[in-house]
Short mmCIF file of C-alpha atoms in Angstrom, two decimals:
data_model
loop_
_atom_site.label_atom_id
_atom_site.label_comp_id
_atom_site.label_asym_id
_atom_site.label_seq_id
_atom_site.Cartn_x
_atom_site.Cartn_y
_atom_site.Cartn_z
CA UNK A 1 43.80 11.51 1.84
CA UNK A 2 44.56 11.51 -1.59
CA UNK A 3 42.18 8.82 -2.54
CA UNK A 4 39.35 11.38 -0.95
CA UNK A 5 40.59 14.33 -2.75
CA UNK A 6 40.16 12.38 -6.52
CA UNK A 7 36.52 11.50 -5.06
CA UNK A 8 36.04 15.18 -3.98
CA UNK A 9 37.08 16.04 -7.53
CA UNK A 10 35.36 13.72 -9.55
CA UNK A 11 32.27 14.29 -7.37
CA UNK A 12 32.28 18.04 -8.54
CA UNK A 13 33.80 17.46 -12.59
CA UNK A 14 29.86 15.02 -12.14
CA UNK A 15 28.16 18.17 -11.13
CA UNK A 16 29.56 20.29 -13.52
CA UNK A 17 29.75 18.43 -16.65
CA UNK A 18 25.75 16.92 -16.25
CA UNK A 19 24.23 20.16 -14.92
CA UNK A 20 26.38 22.73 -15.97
CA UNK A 21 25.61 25.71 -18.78
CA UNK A 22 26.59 24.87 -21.90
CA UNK A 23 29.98 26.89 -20.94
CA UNK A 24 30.69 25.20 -18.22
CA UNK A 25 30.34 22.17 -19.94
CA UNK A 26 32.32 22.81 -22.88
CA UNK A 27 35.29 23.93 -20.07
CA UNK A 28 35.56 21.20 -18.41
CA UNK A 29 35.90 18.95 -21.28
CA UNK A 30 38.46 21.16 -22.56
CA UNK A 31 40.09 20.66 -19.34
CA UNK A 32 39.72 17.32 -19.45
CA UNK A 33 41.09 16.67 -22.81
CA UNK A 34 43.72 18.81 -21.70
CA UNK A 35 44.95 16.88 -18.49
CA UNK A 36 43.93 13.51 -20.40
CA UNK A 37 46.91 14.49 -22.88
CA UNK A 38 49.49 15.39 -20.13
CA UNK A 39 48.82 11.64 -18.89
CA UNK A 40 49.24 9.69 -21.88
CA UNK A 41 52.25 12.66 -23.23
CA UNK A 42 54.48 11.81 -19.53
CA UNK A 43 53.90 7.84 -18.88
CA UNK A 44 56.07 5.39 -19.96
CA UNK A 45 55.97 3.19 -22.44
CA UNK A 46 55.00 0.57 -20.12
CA UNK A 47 51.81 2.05 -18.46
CA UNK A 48 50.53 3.03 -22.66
CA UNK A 49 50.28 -0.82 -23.22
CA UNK A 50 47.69 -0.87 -21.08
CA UNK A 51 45.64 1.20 -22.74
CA UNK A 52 46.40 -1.52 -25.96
CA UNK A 53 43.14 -3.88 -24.87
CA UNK A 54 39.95 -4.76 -26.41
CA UNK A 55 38.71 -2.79 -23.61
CA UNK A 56 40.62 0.52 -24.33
CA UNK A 57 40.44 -0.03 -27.64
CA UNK A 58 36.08 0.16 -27.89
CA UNK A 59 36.46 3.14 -25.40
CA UNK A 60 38.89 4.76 -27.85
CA UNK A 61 36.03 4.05 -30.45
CA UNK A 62 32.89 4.91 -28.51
CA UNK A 63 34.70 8.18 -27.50
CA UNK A 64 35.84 9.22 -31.03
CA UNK A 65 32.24 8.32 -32.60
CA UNK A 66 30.50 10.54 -30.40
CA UNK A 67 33.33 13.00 -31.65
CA UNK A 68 32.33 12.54 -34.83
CA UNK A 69 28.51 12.35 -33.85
CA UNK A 70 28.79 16.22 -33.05
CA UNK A 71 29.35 16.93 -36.92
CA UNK A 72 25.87 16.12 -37.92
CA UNK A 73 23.62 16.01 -34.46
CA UNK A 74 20.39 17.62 -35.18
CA UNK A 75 21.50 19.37 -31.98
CA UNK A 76 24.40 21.53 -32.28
CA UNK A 77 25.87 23.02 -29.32
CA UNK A 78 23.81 20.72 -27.04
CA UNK A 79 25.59 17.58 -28.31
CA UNK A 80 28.91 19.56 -28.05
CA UNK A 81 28.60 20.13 -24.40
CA UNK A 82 27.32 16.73 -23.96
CA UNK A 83 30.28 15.57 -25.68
CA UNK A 84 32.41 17.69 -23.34
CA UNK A 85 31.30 15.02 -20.42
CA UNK A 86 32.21 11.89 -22.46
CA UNK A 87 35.54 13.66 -22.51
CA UNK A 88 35.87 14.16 -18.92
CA UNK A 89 34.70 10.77 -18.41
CA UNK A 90 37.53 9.65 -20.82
CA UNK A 91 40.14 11.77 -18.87
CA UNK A 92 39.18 9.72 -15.62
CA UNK A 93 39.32 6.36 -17.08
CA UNK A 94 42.94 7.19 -19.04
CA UNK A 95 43.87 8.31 -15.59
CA UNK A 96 43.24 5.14 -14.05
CA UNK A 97 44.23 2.81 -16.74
CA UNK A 98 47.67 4.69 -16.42
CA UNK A 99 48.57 5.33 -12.76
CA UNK A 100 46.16 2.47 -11.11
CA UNK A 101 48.38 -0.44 -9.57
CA UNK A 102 47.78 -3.67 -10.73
CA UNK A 103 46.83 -5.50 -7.33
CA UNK A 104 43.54 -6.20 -5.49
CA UNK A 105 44.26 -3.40 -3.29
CA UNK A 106 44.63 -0.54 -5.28
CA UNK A 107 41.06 -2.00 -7.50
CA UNK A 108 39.37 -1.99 -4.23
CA UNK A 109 40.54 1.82 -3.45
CA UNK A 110 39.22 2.81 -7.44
CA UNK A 111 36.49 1.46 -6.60
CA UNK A 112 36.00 3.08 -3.15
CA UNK A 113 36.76 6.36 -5.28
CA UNK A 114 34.01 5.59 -7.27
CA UNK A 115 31.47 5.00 -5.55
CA UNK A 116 32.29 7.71 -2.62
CA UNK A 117 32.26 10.26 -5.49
CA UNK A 118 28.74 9.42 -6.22
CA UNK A 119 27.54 9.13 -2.64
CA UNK A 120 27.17 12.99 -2.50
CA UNK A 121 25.10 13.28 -5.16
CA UNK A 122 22.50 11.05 -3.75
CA UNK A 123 22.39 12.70 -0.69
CA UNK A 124 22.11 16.39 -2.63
CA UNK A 125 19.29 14.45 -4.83
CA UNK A 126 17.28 13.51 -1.90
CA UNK A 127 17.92 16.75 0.05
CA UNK A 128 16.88 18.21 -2.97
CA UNK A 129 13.40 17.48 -3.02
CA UNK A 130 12.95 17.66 1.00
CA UNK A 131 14.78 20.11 3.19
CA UNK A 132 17.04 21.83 1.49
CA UNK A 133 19.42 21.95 4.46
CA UNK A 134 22.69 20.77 2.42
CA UNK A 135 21.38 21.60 -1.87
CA UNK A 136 20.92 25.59 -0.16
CA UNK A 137 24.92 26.35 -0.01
CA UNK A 138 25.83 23.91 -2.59
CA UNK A 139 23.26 25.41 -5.16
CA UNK A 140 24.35 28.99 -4.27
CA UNK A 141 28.29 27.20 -4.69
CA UNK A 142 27.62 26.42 -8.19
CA UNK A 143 25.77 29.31 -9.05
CA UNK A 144 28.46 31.34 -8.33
CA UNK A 145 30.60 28.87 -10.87
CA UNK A 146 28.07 29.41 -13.47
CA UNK A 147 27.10 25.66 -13.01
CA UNK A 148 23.25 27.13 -13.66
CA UNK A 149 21.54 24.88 -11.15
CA UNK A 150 18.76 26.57 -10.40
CA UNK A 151 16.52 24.79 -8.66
CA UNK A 152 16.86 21.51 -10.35
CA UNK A 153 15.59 18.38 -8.35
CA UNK A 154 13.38 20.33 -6.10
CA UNK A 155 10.37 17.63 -7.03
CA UNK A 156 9.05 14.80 -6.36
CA UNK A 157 6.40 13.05 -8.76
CA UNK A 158 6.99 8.96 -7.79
CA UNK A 159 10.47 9.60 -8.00
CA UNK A 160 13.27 11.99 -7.76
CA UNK A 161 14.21 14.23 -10.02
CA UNK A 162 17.48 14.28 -8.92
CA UNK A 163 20.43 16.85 -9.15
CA UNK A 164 21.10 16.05 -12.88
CA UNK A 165 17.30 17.08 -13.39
CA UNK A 166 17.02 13.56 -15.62
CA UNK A 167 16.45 10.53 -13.18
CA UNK A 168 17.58 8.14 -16.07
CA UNK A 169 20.95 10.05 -16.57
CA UNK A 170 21.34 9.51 -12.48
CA UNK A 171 20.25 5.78 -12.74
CA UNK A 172 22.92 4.81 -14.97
CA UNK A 173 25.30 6.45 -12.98
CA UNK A 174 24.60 5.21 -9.35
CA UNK A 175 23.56 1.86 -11.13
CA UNK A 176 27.84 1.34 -11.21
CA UNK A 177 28.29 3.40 -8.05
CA UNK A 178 25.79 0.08 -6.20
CA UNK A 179 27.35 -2.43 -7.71
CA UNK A 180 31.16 -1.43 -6.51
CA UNK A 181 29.83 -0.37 -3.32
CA UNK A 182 28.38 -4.01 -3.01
CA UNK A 183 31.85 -5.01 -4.28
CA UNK A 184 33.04 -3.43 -1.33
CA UNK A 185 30.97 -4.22 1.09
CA UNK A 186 31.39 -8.01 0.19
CA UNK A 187 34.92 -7.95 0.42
CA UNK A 188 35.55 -6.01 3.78
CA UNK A 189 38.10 -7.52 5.92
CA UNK A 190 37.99 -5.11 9.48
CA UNK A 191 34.51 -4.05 10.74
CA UNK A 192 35.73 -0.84 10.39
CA UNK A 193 35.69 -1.64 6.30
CA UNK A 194 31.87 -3.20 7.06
CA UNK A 195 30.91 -0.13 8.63
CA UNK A 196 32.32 2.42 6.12
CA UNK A 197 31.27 0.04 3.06
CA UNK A 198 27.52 -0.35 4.72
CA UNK A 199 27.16 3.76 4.76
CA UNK A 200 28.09 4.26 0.85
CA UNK A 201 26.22 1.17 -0.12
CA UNK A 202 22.90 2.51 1.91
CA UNK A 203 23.30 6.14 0.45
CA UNK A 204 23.68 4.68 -3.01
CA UNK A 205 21.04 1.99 -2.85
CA UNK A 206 18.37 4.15 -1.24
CA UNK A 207 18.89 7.30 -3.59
CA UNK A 208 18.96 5.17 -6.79
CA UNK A 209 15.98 3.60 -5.73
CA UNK A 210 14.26 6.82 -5.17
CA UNK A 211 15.12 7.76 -8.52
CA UNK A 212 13.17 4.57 -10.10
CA UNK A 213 14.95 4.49 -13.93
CA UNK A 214 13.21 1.39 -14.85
CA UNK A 215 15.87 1.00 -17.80
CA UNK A 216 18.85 0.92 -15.38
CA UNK A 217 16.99 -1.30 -12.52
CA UNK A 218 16.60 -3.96 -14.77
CA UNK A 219 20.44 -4.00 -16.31
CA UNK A 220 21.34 -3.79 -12.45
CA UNK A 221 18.96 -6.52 -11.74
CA UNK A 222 20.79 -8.67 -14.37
CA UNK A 223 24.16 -7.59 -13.48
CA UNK A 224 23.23 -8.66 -9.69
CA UNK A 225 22.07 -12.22 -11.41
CA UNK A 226 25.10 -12.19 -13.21
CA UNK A 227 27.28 -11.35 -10.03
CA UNK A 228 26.01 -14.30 -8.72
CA UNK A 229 26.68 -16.94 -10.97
CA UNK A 230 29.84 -16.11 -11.40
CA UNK A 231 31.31 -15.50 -8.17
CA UNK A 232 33.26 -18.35 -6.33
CA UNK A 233 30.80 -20.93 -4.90
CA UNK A 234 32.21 -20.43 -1.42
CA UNK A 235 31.33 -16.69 -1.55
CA UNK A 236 27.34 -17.25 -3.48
CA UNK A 237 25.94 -17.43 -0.38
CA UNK A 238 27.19 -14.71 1.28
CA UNK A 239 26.76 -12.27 -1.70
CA UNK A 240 23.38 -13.53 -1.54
CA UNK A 241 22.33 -12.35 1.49
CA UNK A 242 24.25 -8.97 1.07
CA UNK A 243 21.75 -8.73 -1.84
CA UNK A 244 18.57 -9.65 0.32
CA UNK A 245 20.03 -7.37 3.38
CA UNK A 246 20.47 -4.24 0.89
CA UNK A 247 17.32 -4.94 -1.38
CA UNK A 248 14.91 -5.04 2.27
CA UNK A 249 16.82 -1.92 3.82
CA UNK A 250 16.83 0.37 0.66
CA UNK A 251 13.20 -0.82 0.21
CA UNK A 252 12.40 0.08 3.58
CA UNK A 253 14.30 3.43 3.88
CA UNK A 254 12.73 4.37 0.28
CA UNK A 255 8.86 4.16 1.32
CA UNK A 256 9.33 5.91 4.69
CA UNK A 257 11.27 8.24 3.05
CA UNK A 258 8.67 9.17 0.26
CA UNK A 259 6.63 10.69 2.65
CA UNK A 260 8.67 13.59 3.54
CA UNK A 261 8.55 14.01 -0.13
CA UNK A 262 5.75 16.19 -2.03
CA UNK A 263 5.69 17.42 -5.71
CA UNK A 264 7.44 20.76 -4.51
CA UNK A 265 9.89 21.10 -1.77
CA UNK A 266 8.48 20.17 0.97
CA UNK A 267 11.12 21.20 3.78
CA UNK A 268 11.22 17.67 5.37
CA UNK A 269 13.64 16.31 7.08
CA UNK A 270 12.43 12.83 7.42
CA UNK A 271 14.18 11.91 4.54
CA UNK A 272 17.93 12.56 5.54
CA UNK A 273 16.67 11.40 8.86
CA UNK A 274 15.40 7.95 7.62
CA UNK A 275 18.74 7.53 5.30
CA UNK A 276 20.90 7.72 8.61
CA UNK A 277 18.93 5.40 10.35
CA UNK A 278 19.06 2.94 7.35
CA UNK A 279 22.64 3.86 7.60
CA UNK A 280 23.09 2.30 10.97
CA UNK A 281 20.56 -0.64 10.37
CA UNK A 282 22.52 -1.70 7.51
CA UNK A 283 26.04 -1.50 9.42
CA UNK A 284 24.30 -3.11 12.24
CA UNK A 285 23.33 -5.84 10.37
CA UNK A 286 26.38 -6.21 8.15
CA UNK A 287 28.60 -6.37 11.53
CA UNK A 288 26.64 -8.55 13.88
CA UNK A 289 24.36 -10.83 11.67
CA UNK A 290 25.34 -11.42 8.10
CA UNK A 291 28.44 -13.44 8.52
CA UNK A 292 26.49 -15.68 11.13
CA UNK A 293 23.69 -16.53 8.75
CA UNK A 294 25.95 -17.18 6.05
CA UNK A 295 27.69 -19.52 8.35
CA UNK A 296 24.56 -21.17 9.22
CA UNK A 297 23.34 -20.89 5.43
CA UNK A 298 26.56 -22.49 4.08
CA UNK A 299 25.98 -25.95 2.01
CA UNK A 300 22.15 -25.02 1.62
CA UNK A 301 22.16 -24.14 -2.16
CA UNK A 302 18.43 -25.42 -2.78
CA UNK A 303 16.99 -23.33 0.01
CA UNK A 304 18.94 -20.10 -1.98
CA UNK A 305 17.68 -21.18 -5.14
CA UNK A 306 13.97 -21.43 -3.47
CA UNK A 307 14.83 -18.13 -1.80
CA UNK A 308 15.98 -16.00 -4.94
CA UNK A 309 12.72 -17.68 -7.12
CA UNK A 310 10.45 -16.46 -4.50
CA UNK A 311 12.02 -12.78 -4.61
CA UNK A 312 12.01 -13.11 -8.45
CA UNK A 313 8.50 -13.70 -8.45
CA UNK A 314 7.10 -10.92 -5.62
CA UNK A 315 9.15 -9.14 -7.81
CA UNK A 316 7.41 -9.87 -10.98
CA UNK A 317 4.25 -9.81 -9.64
CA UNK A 318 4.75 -5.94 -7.96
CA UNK A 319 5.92 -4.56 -11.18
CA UNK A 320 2.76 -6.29 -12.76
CA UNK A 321 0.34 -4.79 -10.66
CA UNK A 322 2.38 -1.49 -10.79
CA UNK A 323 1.67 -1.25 -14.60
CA UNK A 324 -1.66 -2.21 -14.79
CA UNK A 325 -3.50 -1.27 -11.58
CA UNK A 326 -5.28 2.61 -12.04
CA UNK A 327 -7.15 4.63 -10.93
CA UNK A 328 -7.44 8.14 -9.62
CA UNK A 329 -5.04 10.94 -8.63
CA UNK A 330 -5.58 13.48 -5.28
CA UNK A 331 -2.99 16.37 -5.36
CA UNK A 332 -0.33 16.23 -2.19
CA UNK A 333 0.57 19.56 -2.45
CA UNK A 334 -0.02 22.58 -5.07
CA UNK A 335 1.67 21.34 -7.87
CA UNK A 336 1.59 19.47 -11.09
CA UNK A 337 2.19 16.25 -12.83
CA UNK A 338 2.42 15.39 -16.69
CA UNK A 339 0.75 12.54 -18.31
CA UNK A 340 2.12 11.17 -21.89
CA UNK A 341 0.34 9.46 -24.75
CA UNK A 342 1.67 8.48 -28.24
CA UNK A 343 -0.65 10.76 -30.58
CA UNK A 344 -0.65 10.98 -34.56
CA UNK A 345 -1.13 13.86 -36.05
CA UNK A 346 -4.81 15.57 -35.90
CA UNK A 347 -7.66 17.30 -34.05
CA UNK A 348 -8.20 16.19 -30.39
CA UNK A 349 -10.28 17.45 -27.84
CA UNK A 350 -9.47 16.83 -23.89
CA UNK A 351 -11.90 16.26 -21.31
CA UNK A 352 -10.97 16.38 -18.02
CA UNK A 353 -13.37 15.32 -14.48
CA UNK A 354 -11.79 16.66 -11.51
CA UNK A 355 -13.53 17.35 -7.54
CA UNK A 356 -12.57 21.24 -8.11
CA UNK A 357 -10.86 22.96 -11.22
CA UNK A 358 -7.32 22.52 -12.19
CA UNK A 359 -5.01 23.78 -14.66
CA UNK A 360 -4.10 21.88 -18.30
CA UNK A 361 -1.72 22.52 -19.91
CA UNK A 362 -0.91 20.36 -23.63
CA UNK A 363 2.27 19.94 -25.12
CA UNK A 364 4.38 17.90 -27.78
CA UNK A 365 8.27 16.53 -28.63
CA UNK A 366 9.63 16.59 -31.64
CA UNK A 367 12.93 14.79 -32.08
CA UNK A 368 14.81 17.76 -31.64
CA UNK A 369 13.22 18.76 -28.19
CA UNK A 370 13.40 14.65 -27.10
CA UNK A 371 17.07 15.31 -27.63
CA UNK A 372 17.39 18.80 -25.67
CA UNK A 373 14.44 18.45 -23.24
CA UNK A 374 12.20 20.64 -24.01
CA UNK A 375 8.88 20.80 -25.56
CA UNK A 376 6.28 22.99 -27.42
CA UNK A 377 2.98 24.31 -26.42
CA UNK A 378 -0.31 23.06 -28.05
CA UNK A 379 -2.69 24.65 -25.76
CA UNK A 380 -4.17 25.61 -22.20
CA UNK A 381 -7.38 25.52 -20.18
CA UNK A 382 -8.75 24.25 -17.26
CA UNK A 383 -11.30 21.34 -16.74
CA UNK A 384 -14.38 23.35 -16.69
CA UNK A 385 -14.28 22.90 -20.25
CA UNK A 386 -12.78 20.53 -23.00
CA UNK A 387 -9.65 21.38 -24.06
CA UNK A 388 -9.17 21.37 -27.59
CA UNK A 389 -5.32 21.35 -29.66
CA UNK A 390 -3.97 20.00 -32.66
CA UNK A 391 -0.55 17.47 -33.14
CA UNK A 392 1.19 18.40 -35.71
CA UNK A 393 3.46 15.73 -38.27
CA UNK A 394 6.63 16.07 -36.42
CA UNK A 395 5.33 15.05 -33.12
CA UNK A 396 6.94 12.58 -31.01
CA UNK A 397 4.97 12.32 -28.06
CA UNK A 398 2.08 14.59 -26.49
CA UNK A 399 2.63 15.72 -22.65
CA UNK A 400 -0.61 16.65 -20.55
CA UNK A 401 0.16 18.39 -17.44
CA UNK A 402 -2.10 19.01 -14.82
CA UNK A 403 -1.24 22.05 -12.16
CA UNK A 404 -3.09 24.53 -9.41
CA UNK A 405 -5.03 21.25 -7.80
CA UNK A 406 -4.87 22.33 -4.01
CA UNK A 407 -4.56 19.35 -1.37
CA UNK A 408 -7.11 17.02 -2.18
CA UNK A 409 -8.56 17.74 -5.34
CA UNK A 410 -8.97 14.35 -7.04
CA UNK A 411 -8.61 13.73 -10.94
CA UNK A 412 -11.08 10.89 -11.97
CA UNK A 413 -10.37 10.78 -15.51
CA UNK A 414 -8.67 12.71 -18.25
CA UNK A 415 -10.03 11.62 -21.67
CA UNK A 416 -9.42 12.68 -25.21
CA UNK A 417 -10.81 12.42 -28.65
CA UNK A 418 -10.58 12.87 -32.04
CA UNK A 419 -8.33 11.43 -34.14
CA UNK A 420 -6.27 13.04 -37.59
CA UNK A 421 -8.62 10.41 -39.32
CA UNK A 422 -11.86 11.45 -37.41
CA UNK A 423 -12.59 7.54 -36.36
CA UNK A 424 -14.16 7.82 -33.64
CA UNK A 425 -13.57 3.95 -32.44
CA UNK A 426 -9.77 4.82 -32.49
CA UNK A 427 -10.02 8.33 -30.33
CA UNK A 428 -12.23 6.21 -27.60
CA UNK A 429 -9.20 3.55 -27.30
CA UNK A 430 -6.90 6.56 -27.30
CA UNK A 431 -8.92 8.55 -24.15
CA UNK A 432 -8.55 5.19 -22.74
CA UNK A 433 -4.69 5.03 -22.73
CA UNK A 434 -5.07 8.31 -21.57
CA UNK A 435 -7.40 7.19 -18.36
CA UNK A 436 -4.75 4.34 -17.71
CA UNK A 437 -2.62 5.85 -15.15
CA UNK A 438 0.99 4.45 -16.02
CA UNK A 439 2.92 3.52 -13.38
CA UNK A 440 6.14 5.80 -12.57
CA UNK A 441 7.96 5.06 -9.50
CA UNK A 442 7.35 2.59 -6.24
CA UNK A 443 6.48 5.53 -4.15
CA UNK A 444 3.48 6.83 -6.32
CA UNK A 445 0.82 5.89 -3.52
CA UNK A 446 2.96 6.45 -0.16
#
């Protein structure tokens, strides 16, 4: 019960702390610092060695530079409240350092509160974007705390938005929430564990895929690698196949899922539907089949090796075609999307060829707005006509977004020119960038 309860509560200090207003923010990490004092202040001697390692000690550091970072950020308040969740995530590791037993047991129950406290917000995220049945309540819940949700994650563009309202913010998290629910799942004793272990690892696997943080799936993808060549040779094999078994489930579950997805909310429930049933195909697996084909698997070390080059290169070659294969785009639903391209400063004009008129819309990032997520406008228009606007020195990247295509209106191209120069040679290979439709998430054609 008590190991629930610290999940419940760390699952809710997450919501607050990386959606929260900038008051809600800065309260919790006052909190945090707060409690995280009480801890060290009231344990003994004995438990504050344990903070003495070169672990604690560059956690001590990281913490107290981005302390110090909030002096001189560019951002102000922003980095303050930001700084407010490094300290709750300080509070929970102190906590644990502290009070945490020192067996295999009580690392496989931090673990379990972990990754359970992340669970939640991968089912939110997904529910999110679809039905709405379960974000409804909880978004009116946090409202009410001041939490300012809004209606954060309620999109869909090749990948979810998520909760947070940043997918790579959610990818680093659930990117440690996978790999100690594979942890766990690997070392269940009871099928009771295997059951309970398959249902968080699903939910975590399948929302983080959703989420597609290209940054985060490749550290995982090395950490996986890494899992494996260090783990005892009499357990390789079977962590193996756990890999395979979650890899082809969450894979699965993912594309069936993106189609009760659209760039709005699309009220769908085929999405929570399709996570329970990867739910029980995963436990179904995990109980009746894995530990048989390990068995039969065991002593076959070449045929792995074969196995895991021919994943690495489907792999290779998917993400290959993924960021060089274009080509048009036909609206889902009424929405929009945003292209990007890496402009110096000048004069450019934007042509646009679409099946029936949509909406443009031009912006740019400084540094400042990279930081706080937000941007400025450079100008508006549809694509009866060119669109003409002007990047100014400060400009980090320019955002094109599209909007008001009705189902089925097709984009062909979207082409600018112009240059701060005037070469014309050098606006043509920039309207070409611009044409090459960069690749965003493993859903973007299902």
């Amino acid at each position: 019960m008590l190991c629930v309860l610290m999940a419940a509560l760390l699952f809710f200090v997450t919501a607050f702390t990386q959606n929260g207003s900038y008051l809600t923010e800065k309260v919790v990490g006052f909190v945090s610092l707060a409690v995280t004092l009480c801890m060290v202040a009231f344990a003994d001697k004995k438990r504050i060695k344990r903070l003495f390692t070169p672990v604690g000690f560059a956690v001590f550091a990281y913490v107290l530079l981005c302390g110090i970072s909030t002096l001189y950020a560019r951002s102000g308040k922003f980095a303050i409240a930001e700084f407010s969740c490094v300290l709750a995530a300080f509070g929970f590791y102190i906590g644990i350092t502290l009070y945490a037993k020192e067996s295999a047991v009580s690392f496989r129950r931090v673990a379990a509160i972990l990754a359970a406290a992340c669970a939640p917000v991968g089912i939110l995220s997904i529910d999110a974007a679809s039905s709405n049945l379960l974000m409804r309540p909880f978004r009116a819940l946090m409202t009410v705390m001041n939490a300012g949700y809004g209606d954060t994650g309620a999109s869909f563009y090749a990948r979810l938005h998520t909760i947070f309202g940043n997918p790579n913010i959610y990818g680093g998290l659930m990117a440690m929430a996978c790999l100690l629910s594979l942890y766990l799942a690997l070392t269940a004793d009871t099928n009771r564990q295997r059951v309970l272990c398959g249902i968080l690892l699903t939910v975590n696997t399948v929302s983080y895929l959703l989420a597609f943080s290209m940054g985060s799936l490749g550290v995982f993808a090395l950490a996986c690698v890494l899992m494996l060549v260090l783990c005892p040779k009499e357990s390789r094999m079977s962590l193996f196949l756990l890999l395979v078994q979650t890899a082809v489930v969450a894979l699965a579950a993912g594309m069936v899922a993106a189609r009760g997805f659209s760039d709005t909310v699309s009220g769908s429930l085929l999405p929570l539907i399709v996570l329970i049933a990867g739910c029980v195909v995963f436990c179904l697996l995990e109980v009746f089949v894995r530990a048989r084909v390990t068995e039969a698997f065991q002593g076959k070390g070449k045929l792995m090796l074969i196995l895991a080059a021919v994943l690495v290169v489907a792999a290779a070659a998917y993400l290959v075609a993924g960021l060089n294969v274009t080509g048009a785009y036909t609206f889902r639903e009424t929405s929009d999307f945003t292209r990007t391209a890496d402009l110096g400063a000048g004069e450019y004009t934007l042509a646009v060829e679409a099946s029936a008129p949509v909406n443009v819309r031009v912006a740019y990032k400084n540094m400042n707005n990279l930081i706080q997520n937000t941007d400025t406008e450079l100008a508006t228009g549809t694509s009866d006509a060119p669109v003409a606007f002007t990047v100014p020195e400060n400009s980090e990247l320019v955002f094109v977004t599209f909007s008001g295509g009705t189902p089925g209106v097709t984009i062909e191209t979207a082409a600018y020119s112009g240059a701060a120069s005037g070469d014309l040679e050098a606006g043509l290979q920039a309207a070409a960038r611009l044409h090459r439709r960069p690749y965003s998430g493993p859903f973007s054609e299902w």
